[in-house]
mmCIF file of C-alpha atoms in Angstrom:
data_model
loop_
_atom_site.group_PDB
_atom_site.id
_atom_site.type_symbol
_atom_site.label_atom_id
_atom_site.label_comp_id
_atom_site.label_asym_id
_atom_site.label_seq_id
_atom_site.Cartn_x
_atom_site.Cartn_y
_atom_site.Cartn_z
ATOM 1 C CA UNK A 25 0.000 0.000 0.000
ATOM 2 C CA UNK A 26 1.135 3.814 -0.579
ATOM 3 C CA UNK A 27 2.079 5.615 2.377
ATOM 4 C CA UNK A 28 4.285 7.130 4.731
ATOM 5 C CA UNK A 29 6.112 4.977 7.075
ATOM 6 C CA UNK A 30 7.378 6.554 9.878
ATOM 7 C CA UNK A 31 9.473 4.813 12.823
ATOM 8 C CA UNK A 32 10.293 4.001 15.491
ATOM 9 C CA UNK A 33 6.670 4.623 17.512
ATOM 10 C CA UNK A 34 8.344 4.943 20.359
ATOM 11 C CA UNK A 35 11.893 5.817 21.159
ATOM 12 C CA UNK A 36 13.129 6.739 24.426
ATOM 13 C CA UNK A 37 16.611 8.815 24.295
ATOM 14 C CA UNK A 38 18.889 10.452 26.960
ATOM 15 C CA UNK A 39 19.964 13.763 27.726
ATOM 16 C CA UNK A 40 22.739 14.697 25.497
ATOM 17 C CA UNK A 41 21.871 12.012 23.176
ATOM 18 C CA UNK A 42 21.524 12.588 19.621
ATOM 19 C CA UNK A 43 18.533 10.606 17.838
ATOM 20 C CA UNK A 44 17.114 10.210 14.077
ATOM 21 C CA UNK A 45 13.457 9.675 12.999
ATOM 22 C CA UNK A 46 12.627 7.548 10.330
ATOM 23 C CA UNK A 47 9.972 8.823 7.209
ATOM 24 C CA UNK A 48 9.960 7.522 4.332
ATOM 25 C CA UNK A 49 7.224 7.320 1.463
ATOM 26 C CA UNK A 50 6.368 5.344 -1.458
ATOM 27 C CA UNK A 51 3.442 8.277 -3.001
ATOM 28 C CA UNK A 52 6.265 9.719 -5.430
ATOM 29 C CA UNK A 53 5.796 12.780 -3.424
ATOM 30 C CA UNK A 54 8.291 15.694 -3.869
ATOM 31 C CA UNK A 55 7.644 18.098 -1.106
ATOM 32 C CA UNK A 56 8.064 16.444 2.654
ATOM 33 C CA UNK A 57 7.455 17.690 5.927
ATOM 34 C CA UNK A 58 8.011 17.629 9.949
ATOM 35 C CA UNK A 59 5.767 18.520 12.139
ATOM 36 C CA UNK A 60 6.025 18.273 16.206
ATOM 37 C CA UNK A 61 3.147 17.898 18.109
ATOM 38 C CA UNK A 62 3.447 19.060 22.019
ATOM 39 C CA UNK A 63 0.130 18.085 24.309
ATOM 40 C CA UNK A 64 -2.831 20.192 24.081
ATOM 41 C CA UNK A 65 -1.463 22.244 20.923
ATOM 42 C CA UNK A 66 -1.722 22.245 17.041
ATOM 43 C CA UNK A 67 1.441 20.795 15.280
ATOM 44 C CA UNK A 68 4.590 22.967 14.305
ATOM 45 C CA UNK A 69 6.259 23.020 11.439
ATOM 46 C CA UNK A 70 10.332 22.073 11.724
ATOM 47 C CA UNK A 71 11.453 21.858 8.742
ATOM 48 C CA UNK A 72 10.649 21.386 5.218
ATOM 49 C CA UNK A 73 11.823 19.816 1.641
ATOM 50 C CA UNK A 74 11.056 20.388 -1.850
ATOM 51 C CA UNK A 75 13.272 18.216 -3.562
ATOM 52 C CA UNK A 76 16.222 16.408 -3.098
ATOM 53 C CA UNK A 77 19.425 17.885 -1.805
ATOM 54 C CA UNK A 78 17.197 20.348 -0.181
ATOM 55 C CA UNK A 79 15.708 21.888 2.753
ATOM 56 C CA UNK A 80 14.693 24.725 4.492
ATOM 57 C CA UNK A 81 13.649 25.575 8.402
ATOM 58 C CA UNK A 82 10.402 25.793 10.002
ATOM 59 C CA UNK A 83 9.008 27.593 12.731
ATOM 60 C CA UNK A 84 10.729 25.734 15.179
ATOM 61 C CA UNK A 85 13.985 24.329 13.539
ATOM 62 C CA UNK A 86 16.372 25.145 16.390
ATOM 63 C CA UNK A 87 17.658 22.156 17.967
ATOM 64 C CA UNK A 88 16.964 19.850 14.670
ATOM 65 C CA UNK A 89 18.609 18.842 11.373
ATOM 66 C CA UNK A 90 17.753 16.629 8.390
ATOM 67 C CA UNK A 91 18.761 15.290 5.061
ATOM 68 C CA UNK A 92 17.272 14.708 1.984
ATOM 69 C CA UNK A 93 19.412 12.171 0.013
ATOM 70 C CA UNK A 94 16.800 10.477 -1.725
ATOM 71 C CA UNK A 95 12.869 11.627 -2.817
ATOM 72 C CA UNK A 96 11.348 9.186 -0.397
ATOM 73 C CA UNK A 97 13.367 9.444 2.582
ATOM 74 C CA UNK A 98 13.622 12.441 4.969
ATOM 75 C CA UNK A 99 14.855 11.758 8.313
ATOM 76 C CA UNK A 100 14.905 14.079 11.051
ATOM 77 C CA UNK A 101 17.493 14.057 13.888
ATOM 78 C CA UNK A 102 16.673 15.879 17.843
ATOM 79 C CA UNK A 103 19.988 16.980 18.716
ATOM 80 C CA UNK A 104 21.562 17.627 22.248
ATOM 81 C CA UNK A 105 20.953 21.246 21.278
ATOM 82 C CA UNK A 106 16.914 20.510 21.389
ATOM 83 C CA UNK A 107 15.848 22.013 24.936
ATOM 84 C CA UNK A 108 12.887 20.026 25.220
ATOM 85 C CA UNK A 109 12.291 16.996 22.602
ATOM 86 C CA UNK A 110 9.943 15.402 24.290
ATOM 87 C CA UNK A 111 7.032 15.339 22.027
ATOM 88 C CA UNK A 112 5.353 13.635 19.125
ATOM 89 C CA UNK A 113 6.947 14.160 15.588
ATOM 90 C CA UNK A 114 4.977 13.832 12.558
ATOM 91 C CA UNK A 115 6.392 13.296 8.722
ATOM 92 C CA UNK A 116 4.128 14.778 5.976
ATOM 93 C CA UNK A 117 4.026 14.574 2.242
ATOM 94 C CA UNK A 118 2.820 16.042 -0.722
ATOM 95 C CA UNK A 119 2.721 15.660 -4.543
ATOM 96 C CA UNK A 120 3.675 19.125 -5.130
ATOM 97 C CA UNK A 121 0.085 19.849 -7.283
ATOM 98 C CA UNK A 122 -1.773 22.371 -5.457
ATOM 99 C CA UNK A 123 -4.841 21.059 -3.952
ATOM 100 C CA UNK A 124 -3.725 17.657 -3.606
ATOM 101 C CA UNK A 125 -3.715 16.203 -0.413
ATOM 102 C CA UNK A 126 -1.487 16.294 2.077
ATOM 103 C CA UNK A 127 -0.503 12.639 3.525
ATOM 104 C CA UNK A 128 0.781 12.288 7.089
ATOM 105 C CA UNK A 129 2.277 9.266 8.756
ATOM 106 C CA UNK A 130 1.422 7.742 12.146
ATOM 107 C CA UNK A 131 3.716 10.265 14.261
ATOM 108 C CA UNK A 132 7.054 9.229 16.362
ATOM 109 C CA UNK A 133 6.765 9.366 20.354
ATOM 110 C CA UNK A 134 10.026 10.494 21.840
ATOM 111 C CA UNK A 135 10.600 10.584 25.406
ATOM 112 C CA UNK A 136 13.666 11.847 27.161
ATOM 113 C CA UNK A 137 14.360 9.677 29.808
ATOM 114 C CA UNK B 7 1.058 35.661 9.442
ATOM 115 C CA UNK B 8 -1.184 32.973 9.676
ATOM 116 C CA UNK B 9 -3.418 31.899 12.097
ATOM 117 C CA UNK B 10 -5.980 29.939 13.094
ATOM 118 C CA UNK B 11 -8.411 29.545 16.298
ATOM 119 C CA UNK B 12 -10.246 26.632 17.311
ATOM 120 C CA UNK B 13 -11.729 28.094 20.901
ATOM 121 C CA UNK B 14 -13.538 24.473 21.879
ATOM 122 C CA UNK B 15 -10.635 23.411 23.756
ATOM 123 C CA UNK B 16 -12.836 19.712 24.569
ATOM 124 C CA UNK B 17 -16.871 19.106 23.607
ATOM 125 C CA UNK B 18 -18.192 16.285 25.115
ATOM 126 C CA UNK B 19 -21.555 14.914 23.242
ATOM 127 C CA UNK B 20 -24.068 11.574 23.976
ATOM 128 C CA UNK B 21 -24.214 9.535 21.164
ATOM 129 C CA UNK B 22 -26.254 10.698 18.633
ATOM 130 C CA UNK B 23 -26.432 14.065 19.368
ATOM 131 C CA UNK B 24 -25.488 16.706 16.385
ATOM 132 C CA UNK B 25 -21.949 18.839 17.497
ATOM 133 C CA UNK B 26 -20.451 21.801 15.407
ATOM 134 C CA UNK B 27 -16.596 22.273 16.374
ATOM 135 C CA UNK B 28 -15.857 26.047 15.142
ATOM 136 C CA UNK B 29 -12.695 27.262 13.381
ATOM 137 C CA UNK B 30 -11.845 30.561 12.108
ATOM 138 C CA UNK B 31 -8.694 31.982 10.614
ATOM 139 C CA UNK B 32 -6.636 34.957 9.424
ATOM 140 C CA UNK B 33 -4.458 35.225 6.492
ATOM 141 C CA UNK B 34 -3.254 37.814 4.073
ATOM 142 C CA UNK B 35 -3.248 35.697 1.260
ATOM 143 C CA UNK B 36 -6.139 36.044 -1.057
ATOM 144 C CA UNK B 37 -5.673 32.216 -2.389
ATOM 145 C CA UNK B 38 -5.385 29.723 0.590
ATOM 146 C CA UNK B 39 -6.319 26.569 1.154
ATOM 147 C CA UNK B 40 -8.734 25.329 4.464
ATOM 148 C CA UNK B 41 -8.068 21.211 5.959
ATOM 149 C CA UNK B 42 -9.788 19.821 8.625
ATOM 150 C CA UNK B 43 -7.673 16.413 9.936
ATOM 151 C CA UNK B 44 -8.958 14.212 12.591
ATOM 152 C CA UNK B 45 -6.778 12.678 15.025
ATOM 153 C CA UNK B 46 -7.879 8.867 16.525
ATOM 154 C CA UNK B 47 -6.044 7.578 19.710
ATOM 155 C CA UNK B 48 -3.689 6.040 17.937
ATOM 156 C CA UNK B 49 -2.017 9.026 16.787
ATOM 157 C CA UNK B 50 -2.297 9.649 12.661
ATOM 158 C CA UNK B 51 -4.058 12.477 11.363
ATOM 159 C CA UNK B 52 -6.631 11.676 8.962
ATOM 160 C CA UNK B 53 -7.431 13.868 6.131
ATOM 161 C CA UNK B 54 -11.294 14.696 6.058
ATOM 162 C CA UNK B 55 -12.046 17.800 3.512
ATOM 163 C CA UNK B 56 -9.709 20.239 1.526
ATOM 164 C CA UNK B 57 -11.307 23.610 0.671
ATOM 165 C CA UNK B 58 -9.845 26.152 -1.672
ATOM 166 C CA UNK B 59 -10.321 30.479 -0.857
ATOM 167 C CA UNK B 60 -12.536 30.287 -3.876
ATOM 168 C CA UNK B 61 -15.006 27.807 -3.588
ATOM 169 C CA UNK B 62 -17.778 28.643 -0.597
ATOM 170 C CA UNK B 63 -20.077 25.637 -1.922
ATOM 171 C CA UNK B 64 -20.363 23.827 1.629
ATOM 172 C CA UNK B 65 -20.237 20.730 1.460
ATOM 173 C CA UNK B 66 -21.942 17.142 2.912
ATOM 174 C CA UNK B 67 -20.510 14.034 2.888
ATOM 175 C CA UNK B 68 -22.190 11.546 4.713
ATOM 176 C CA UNK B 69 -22.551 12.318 8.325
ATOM 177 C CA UNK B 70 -20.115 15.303 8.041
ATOM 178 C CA UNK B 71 -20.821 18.827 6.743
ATOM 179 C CA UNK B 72 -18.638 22.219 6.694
ATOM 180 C CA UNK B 73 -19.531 25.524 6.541
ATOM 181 C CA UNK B 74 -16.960 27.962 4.897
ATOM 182 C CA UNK B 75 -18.029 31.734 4.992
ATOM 183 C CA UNK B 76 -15.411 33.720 3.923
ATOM 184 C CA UNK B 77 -17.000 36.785 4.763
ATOM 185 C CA UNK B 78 -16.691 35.571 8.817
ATOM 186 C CA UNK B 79 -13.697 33.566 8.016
ATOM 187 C CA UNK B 80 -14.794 30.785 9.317
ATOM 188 C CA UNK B 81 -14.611 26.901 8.240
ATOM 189 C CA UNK B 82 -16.854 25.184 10.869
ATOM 190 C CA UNK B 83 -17.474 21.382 10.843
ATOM 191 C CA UNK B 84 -20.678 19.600 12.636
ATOM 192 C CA UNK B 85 -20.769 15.757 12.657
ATOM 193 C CA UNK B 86 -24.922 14.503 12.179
ATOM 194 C CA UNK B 87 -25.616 11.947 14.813
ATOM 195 C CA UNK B 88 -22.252 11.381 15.973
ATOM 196 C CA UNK B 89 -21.247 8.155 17.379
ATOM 197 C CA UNK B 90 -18.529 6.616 19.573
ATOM 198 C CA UNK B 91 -16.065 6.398 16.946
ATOM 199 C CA UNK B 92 -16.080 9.896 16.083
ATOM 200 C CA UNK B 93 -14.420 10.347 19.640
ATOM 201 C CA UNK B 94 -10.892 12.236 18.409
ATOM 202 C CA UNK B 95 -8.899 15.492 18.309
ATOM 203 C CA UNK B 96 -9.823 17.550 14.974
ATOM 204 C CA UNK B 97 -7.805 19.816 13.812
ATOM 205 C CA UNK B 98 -8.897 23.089 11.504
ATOM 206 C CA UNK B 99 -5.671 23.605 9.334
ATOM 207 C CA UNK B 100 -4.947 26.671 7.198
ATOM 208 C CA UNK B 101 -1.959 26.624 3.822
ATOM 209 C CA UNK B 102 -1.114 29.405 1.657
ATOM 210 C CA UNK B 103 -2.321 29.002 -2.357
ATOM 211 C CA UNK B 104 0.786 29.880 -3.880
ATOM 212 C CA UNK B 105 3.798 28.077 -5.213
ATOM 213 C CA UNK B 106 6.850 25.976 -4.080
ATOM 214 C CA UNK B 107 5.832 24.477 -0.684
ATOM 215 C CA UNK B 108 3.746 27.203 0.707
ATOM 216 C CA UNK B 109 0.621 24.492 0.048
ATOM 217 C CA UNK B 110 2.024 21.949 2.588
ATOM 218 C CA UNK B 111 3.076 24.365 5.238
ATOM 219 C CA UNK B 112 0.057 24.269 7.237
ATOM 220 C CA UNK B 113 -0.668 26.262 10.238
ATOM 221 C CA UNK B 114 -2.670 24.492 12.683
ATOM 222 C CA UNK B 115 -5.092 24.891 15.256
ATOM 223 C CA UNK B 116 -4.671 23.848 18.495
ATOM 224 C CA UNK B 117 -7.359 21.189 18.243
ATOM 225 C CA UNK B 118 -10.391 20.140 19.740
ATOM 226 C CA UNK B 119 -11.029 16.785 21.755
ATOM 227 C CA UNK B 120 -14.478 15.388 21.008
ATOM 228 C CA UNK B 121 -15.634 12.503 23.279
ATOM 229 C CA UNK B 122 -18.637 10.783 22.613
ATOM 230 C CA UNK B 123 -20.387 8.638 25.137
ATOM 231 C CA UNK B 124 -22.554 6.314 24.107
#
């Protein structure tokens, strides 16, 4: 089936600890998305990709980084630098035609333990 | 900027009972693009109804309906006879029309939690 995979579900990391979040899609989507979702609030956008080899920051990049090697992959990594990670991360995607919809995978729970 | 307000923080409905969750938004843009997204326990958000800036038609589908007036800026959404499984978060979502990736970054609401007991 098309979709966006996104894991692990759960990951539990330690202070200081560096981590990287899996998304990756089979829609032959161009444009790809992360979104963090914090209890009680709408999701923010961290960062955002177009096509390959490229990127750009969200509203709330500080404290993150990702690649984009490849069209269907587009990992995102909580660094050290992140004050306060714990949240739930969501991967989007989207064919790039305006008015198409806009996919999202089952969201990443990260904990800091 | 963009925003957008969702100010039912939680409704809680008996089964079968009609419920309207509100959303209304601000943007400069004069193209834009309106989502609503529903969010089950199990954490996904699943996409329910895309409206563009220039189509007001509301629209029902099924048990669902919106209501986008423009002129109030509002994009509300009432579920008919709602049952248990409509129980969720729903989220009112707002993108700019133009081009590049100004579609997918969507500014969010901060969601409303809609229990239903039967």
């Amino acid at each position: 089936d098309g979709g966006i995979t996104q894991s692990p579900k759960y990951l539990f990391r330690k202070e200081g600890q560096n981590v990287t979040l899996s998304c990756e899609q089979n829609l032959n989507h161009d444009a790809m998305y992360w979104y963090r979702q914090d209890p009680g609030q709408g999701l923010r956008l961290i960062y955002y990709s177009q096509i390959v080899n490229d990127f750009q920051k969200g509203d709330i990049a500080e404290g993150y980084s990702v690649s984009r090697e490849k069209k269907e992959s587009f990992p995102l990594t909580v660094t050290s630098a992140q004050k306060n990670p714990t949240a739930f991360y969501l991967c989007a995607s989207w064919s790039g035609r305006l008015g198409n919809t806009i996919y999202f995978g089952e969201g990443s729970w990260l904990t800091v333990v | 900027a963009q925003k957008v307000t969702q100010a039912q923080t939680e409704i809680s409905v008996v089964e079968k009972e009609d419920v309207t969750l509100d959303c209304v938004y601000e943007t400069r843009d004069t193209t834009y693009y309106l989502f609503w997204y529903k969010q089950p326990p199990s954490g996904e958000l699943v996409f329910l109804i895309r409206r563009n800036s220039f189509d007001e038609q509301n629209e029902i589908s099924g048990r669902y309906s919106w209501n986008f007036q423009k002129s109030t800026s509002s994009f509300n959404f009432t579920i008919t006879a709602s049952q248990v499984v409509d129980s969720a978060v729903y989220f009112c979502a707002l993108s700019g029309g133009g081009g590049g990736t100004s579609y997918g970054k969507l500014t969010f609401g901060q969601g409303t939690i809609l229990t239903v007991h039967p």
